[in-house]
mmCIF file of C-alpha atoms in Angstrom:
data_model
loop_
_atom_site.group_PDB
_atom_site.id
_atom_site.type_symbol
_atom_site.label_atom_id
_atom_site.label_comp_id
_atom_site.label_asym_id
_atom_site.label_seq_id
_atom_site.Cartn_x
_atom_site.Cartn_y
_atom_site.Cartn_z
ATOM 1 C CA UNK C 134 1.336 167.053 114.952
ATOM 2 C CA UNK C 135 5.338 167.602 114.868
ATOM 3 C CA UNK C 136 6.998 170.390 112.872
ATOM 4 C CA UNK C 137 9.041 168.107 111.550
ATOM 5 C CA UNK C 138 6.376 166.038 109.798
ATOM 6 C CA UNK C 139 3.533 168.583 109.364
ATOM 7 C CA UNK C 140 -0.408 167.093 109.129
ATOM 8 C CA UNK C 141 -1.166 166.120 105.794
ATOM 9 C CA UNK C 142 2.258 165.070 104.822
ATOM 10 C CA UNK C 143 3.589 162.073 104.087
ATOM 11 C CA UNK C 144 5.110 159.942 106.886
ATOM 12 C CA UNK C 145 9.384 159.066 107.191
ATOM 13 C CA UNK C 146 10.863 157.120 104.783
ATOM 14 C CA UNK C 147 11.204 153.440 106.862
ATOM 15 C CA UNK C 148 7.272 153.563 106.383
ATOM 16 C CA UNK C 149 6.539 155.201 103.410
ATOM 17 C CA UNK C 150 5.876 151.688 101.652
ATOM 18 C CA UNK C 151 2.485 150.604 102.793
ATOM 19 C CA UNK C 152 -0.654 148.455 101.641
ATOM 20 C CA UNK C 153 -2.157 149.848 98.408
ATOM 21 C CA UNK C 154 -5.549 151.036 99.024
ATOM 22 C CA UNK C 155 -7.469 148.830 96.494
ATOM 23 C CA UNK C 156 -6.159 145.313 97.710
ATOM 24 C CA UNK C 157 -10.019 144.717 99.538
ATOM 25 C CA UNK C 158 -9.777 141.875 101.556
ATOM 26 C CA UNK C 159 -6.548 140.876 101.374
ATOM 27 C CA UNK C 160 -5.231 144.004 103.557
ATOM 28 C CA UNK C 161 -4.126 142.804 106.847
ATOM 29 C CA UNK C 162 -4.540 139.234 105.794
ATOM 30 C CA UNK C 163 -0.523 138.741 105.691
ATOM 31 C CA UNK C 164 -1.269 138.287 101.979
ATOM 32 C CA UNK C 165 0.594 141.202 101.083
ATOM 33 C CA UNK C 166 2.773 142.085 104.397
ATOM 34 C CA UNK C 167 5.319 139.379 103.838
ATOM 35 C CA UNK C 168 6.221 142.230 100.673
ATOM 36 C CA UNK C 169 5.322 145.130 102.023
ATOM 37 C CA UNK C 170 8.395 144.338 104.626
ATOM 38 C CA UNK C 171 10.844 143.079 101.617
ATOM 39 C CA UNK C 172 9.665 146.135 100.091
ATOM 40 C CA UNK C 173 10.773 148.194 103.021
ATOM 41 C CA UNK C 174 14.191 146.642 103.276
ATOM 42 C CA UNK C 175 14.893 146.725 99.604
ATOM 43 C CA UNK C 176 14.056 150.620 99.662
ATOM 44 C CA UNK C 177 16.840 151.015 102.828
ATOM 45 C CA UNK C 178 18.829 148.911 101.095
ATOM 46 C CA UNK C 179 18.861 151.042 98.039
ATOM 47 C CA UNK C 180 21.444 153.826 99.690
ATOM 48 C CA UNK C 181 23.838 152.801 102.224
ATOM 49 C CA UNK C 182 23.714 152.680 105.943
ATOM 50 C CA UNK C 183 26.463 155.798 106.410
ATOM 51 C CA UNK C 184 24.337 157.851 103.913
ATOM 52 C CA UNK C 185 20.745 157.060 105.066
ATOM 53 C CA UNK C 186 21.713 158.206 108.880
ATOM 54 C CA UNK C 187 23.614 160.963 107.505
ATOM 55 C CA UNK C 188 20.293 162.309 105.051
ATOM 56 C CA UNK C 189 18.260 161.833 108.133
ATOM 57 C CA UNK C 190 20.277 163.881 110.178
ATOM 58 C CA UNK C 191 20.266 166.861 107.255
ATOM 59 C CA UNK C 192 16.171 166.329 107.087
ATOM 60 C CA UNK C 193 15.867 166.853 111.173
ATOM 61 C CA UNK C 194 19.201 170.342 111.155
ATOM 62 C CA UNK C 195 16.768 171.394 108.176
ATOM 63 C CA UNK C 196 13.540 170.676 109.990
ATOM 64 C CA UNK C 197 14.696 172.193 113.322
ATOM 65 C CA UNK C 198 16.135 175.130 110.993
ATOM 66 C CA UNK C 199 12.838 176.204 109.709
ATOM 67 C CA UNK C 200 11.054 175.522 113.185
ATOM 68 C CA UNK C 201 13.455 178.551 114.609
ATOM 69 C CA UNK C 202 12.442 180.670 111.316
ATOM 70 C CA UNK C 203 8.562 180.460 112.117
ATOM 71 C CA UNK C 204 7.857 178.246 108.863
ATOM 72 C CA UNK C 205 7.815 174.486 107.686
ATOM 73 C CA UNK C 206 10.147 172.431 106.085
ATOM 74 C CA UNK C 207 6.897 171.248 103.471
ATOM 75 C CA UNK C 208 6.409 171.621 101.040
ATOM 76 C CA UNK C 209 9.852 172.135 99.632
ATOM 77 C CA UNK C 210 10.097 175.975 99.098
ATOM 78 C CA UNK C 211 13.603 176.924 96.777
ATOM 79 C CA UNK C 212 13.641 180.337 98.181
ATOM 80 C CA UNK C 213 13.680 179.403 101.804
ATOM 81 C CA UNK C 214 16.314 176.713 101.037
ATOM 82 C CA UNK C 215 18.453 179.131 99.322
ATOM 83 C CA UNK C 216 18.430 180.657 102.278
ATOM 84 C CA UNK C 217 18.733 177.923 104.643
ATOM 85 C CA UNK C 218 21.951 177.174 102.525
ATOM 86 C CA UNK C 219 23.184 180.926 102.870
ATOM 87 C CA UNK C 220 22.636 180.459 106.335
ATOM 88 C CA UNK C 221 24.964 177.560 106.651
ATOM 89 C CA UNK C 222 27.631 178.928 104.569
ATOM 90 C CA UNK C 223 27.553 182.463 106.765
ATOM 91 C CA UNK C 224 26.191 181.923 109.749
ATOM 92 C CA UNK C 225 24.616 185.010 111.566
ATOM 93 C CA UNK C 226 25.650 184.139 115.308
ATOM 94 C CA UNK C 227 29.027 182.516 116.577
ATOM 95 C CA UNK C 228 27.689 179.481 114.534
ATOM 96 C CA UNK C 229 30.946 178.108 112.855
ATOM 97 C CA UNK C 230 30.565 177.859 108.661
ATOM 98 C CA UNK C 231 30.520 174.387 107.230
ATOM 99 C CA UNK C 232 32.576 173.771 104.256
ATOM 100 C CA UNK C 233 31.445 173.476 100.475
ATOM 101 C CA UNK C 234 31.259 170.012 100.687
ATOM 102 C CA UNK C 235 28.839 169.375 103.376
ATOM 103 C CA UNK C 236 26.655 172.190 102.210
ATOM 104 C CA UNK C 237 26.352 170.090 99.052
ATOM 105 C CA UNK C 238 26.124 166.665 100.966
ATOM 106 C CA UNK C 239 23.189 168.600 102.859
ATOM 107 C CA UNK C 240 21.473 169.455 99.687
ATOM 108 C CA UNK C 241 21.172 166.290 98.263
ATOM 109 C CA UNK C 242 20.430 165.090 101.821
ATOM 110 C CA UNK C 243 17.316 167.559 101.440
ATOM 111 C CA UNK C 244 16.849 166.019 97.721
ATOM 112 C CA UNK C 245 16.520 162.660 98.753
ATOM 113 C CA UNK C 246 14.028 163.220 101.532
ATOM 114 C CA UNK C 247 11.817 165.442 99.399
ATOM 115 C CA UNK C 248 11.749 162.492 97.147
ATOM 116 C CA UNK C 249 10.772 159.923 99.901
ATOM 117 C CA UNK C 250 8.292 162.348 101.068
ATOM 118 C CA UNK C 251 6.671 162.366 97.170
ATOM 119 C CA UNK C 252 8.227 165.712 96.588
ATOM 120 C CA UNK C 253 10.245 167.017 93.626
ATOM 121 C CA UNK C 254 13.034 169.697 94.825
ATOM 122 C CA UNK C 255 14.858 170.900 91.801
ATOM 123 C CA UNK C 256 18.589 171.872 92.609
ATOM 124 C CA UNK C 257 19.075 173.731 89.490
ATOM 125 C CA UNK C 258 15.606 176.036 90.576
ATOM 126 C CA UNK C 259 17.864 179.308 90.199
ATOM 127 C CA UNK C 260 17.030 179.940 93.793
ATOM 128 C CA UNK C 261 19.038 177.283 94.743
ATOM 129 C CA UNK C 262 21.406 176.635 92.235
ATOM 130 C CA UNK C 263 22.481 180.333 91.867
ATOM 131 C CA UNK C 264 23.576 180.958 95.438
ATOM 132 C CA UNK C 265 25.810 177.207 95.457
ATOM 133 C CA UNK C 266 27.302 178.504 92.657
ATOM 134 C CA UNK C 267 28.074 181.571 94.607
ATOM 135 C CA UNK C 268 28.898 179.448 97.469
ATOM 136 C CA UNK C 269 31.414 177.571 95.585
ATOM 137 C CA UNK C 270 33.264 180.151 93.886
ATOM 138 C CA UNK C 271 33.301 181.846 96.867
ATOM 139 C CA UNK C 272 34.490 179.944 99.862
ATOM 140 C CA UNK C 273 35.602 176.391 97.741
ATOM 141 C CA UNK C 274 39.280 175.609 98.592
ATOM 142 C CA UNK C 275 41.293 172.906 97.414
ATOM 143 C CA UNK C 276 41.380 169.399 98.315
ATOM 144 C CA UNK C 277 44.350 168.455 100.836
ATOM 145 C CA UNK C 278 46.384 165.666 99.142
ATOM 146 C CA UNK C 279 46.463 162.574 101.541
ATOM 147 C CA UNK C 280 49.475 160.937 102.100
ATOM 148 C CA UNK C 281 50.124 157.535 100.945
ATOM 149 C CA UNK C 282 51.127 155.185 103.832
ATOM 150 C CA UNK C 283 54.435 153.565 102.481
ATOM 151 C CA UNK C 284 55.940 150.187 104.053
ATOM 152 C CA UNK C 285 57.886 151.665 106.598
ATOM 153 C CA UNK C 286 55.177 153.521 107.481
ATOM 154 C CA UNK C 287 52.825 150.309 107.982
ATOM 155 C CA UNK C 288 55.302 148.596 109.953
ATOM 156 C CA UNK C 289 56.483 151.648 112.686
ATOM 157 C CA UNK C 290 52.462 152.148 112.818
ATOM 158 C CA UNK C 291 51.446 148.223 113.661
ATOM 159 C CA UNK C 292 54.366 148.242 116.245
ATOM 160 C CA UNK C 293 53.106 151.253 118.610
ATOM 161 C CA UNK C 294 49.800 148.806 119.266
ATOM 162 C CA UNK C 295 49.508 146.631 122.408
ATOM 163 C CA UNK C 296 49.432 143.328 122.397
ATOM 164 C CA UNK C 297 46.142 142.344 124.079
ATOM 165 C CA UNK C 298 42.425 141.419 121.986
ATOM 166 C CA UNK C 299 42.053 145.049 121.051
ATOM 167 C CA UNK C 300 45.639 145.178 119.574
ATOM 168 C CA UNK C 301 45.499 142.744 117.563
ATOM 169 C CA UNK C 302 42.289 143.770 116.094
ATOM 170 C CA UNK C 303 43.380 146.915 115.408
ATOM 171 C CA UNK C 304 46.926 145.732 114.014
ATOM 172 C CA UNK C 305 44.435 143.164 111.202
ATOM 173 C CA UNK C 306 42.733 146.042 110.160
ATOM 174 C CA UNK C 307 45.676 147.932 109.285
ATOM 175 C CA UNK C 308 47.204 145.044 107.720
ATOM 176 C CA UNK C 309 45.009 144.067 105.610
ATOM 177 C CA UNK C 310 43.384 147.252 105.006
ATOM 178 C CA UNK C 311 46.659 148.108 103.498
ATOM 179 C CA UNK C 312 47.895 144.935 101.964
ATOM 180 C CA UNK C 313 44.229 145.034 99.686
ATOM 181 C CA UNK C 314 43.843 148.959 99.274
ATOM 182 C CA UNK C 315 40.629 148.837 101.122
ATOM 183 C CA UNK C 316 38.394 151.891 101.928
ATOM 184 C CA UNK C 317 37.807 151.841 105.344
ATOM 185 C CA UNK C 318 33.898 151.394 105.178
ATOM 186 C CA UNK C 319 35.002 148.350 103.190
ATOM 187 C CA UNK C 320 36.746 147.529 106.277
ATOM 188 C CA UNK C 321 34.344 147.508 108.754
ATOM 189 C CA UNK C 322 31.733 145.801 106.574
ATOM 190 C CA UNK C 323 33.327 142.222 105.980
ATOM 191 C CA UNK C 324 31.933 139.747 107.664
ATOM 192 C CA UNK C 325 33.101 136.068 108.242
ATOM 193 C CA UNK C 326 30.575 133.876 105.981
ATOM 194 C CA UNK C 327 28.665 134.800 102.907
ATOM 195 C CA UNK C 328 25.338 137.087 103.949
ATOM 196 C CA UNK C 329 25.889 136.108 107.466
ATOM 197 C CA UNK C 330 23.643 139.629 108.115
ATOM 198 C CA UNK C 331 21.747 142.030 106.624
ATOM 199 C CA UNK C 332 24.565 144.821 107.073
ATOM 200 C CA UNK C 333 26.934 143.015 105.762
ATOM 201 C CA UNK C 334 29.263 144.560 103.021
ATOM 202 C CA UNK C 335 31.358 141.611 101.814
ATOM 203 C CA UNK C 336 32.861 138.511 102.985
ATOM 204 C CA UNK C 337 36.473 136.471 103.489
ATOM 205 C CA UNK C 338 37.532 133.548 102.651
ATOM 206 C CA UNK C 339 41.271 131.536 103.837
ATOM 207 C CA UNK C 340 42.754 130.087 101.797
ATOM 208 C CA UNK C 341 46.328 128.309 101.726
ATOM 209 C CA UNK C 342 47.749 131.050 100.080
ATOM 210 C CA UNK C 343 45.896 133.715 101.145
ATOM 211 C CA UNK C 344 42.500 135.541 101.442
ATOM 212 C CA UNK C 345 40.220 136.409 98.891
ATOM 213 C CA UNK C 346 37.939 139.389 99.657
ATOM 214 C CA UNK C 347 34.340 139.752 97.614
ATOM 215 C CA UNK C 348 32.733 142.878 98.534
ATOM 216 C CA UNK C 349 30.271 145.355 97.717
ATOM 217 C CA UNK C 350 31.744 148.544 96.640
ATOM 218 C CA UNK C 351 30.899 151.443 95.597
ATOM 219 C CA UNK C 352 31.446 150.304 91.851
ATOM 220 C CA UNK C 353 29.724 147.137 92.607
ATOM 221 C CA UNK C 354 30.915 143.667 93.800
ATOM 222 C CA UNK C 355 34.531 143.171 93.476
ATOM 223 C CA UNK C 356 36.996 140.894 94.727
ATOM 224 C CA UNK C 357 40.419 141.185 96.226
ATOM 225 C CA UNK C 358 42.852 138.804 97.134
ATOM 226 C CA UNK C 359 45.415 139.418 99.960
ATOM 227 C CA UNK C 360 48.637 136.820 100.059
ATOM 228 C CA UNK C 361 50.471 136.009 103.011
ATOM 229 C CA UNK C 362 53.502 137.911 104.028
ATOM 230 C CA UNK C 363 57.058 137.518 104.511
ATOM 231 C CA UNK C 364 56.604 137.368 108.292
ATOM 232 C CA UNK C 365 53.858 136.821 110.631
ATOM 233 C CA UNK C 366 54.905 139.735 112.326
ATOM 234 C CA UNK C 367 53.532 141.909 108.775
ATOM 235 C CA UNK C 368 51.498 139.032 107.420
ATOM 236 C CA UNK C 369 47.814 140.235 107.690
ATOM 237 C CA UNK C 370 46.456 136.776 106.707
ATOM 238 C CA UNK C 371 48.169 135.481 109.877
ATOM 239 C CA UNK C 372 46.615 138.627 112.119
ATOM 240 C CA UNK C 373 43.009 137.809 110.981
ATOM 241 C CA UNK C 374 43.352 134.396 111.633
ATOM 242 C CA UNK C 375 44.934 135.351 115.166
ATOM 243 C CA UNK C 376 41.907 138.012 115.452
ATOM 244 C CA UNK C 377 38.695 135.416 114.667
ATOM 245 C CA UNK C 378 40.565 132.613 117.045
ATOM 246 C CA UNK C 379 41.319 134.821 120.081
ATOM 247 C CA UNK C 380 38.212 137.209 119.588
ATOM 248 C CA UNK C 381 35.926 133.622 119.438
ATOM 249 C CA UNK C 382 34.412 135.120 115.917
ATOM 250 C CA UNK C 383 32.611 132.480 113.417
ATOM 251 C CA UNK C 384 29.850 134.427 112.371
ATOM 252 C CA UNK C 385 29.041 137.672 111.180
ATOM 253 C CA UNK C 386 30.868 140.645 111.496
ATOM 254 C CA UNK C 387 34.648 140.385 111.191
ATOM 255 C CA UNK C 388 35.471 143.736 113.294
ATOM 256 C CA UNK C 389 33.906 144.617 116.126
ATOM 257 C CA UNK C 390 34.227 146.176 119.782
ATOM 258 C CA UNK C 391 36.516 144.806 122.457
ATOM 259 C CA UNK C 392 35.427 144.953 126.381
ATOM 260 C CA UNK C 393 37.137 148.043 128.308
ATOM 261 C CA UNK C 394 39.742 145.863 129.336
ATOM 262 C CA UNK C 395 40.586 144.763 125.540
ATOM 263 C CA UNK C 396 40.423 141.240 126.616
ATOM 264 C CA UNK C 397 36.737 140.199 125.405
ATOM 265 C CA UNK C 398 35.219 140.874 120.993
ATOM 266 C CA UNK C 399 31.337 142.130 121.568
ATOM 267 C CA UNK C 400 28.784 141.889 118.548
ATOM 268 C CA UNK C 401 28.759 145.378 117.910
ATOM 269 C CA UNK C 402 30.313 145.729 114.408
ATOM 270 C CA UNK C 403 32.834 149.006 114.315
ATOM 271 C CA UNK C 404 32.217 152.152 111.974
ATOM 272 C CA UNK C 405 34.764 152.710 109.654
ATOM 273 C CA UNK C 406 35.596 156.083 112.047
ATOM 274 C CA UNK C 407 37.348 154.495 114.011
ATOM 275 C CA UNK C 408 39.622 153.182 111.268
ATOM 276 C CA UNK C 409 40.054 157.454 110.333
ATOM 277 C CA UNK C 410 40.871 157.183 114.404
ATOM 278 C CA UNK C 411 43.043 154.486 114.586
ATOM 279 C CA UNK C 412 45.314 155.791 111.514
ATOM 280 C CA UNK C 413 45.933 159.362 113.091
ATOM 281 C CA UNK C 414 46.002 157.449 116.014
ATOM 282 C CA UNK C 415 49.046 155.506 115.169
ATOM 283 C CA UNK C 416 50.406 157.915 112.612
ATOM 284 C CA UNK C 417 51.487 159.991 116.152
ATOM 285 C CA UNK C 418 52.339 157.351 118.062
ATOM 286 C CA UNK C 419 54.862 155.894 115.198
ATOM 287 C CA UNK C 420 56.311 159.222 114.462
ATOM 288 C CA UNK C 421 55.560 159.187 110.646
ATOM 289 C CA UNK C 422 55.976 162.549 109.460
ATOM 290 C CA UNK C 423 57.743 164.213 112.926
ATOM 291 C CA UNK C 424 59.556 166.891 111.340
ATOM 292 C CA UNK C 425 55.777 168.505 111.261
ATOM 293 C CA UNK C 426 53.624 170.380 113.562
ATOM 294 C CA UNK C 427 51.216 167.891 114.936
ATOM 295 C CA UNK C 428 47.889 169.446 113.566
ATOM 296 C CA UNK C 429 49.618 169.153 109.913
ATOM 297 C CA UNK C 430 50.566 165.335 110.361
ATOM 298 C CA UNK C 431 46.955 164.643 111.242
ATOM 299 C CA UNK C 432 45.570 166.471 108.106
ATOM 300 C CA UNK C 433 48.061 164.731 105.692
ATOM 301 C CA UNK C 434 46.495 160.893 107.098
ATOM 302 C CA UNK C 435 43.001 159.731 106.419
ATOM 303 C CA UNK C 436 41.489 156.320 105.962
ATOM 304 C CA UNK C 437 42.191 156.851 102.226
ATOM 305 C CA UNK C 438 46.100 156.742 102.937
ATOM 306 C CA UNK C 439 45.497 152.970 102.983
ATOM 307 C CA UNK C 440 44.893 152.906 99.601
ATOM 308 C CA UNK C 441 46.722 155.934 98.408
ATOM 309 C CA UNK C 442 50.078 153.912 97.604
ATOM 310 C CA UNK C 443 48.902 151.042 96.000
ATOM 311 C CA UNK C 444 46.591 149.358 93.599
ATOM 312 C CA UNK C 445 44.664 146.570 95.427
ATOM 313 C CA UNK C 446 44.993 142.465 93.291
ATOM 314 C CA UNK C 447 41.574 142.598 91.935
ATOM 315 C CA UNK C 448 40.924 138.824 90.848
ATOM 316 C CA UNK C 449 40.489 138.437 87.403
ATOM 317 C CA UNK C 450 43.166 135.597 86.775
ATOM 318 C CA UNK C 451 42.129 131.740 86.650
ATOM 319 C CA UNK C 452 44.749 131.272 89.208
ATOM 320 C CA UNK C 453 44.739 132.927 92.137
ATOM 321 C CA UNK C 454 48.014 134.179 94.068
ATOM 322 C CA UNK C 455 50.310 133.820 90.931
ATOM 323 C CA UNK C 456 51.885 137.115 92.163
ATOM 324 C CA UNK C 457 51.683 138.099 96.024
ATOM 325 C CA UNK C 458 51.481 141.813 96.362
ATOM 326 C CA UNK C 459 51.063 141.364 99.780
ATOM 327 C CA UNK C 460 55.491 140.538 99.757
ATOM 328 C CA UNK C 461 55.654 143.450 97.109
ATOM 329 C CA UNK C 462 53.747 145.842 99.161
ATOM 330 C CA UNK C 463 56.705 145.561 101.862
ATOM 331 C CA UNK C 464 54.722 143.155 104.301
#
């Protein structure tokens, strides 16, 4: 027995789909498995890879929280959550605070595994809702405004990249993560064909006078197309077809990791921090912004700059590429 899955509970939530207990016979036949697996998948499936990692990292802090208090994370108990949240807001040791925002991304973290566990954990018990309320008001602060990446900016940031494999990756996911407005996990999720795998977020497809984009957004499936630019220098149509014919890529996912050397694509697909990475990255390196103290021009750029300035082409015409905002975006 574990204290983070006490006897009597329920087990974790990649196995909490199993056989009913009335199908007789036809348990363990493979009558029912073959579902029991789609079942599985469909239940991942139904939040998304970023957020099931992150609620299973909140369910093993809280877990490991309650361990070091003497009691046990089930069943859910508002009081002693209140408190774990108290705890987390103002820390008793050198234990830095987190911010509003992840105490709330925590919560519903806790939420969601309660449910998976075949609990109920009511965030508006006045135990819990009470002291976020009191959390809120009294340590919220405002949002800092990202800055929009401008033309200019795009070009001085593409420049400051090398030209070997690694380069040029990272110079077509600028590109066209600017030229389409994409959020970064949008990035990072295309992959070459149509369902090539089960990760997959979206896929591209080249065409003469462009590329169109279909992907699975947080709004549901969208697509964007992406014209060519002025110059193949700024065009990011030309920099992913450089990328998939140096990097060897016809299948799967479009982004992924480079040898140490930057001369050789892996299979391991990126995560969309190291698009966060390679924007501050390059953001320094370019000199956007100089006039500011370094630790400022770092807060002001995010993988939302991308598609702070514009509007992506979302394709609802009959004929595609009538207008290039690729050219009008400065590319």
């Amino acid at each position: 027995m574990t204290v983070d899955e006490p006897s009597g509970t329920k087990p974790t939530d990649s196995d909490a789909l199993a056989l009913p207990s009335h199908t007789g016979g036809l348990a363990g036949s493979g009558a029912l498995d073959r579902l029991v697996d789609t079942a599985r998948t469909y239940a991942q499936a139904s939040t998304a890879e970023n957020t099931n990692k992150a609620y299973a990292a909140d369910w093993k802090h809280f877990a490991r929280w309650c361990r070091l208090k003497g009691t046990q994370p089930l069943p859910p108990s508002p009081e002693m959550i209140g408190l774990y949240l108290t705890d987390l807001a103002a820390p008793q040791r050198k234990t830095p605070a987190l911010s509003v925002s992840t105490i709330d991304r925590r919560l519903s973290g806790l939420v969601w595994n309660y449910a998976q566990r075949g609990f109920t954990l009511d965030r508006k018990d006045r135990h819990i809702a009470a002291i976020m309320a009191g959390i809120k008001r009294t340590h919220a602060r405002p949002p800092v405004q990202k800055e929009a990446i401008l033309p200019d900016d795009i070009r001085a940031m593409v420049a400051t990249l090398p030209h070997d494999l690694r380069g040029l990756r990272d110079r077509t996911i600028l590109l066209i993560g600017y030229a389409g407005g994409l959020r970064r996990s949008e990035i990072v999720s295309l992959n070459v064909g149509k369902d090539n795998t089960l990760d997959s977020g979206g896929w591209i497809e080249i065409l003469d006078d462009g590329a169109v984009l279909t992907l699975n957004a947080k709004t549901g499936w969208r697509e964007v197309e992406i014209g060519r630019g002025s110059s193949d220098q700024t065009c990011p149509v030309h920099a992913l077809e450089q990328w998939l014919h140096f990097a060897k890529i016809d299948f799967g996912p479009v982004f992924v990791r480079t040898s140490r050397d930057g001369k050789r694509a892996l299979d391991t697909r990126l995560n969309n921090k190291h698009v966060a990475r390679l924007i501050k990255a390059t953001v320094l390196k370019s000199g956007i912004r100089a006039e500011l103290p370094e630790a400022e021009r770092l807060a002001l750029f995010s993988g939302h700059s991308l598609r702070a300035g514009h509007a992506s082409a979302k394709v609802t015409r009959r004929d595609r590429f009538r207008v290039n905002l690729t050219k009008a975006a400065g590319l």
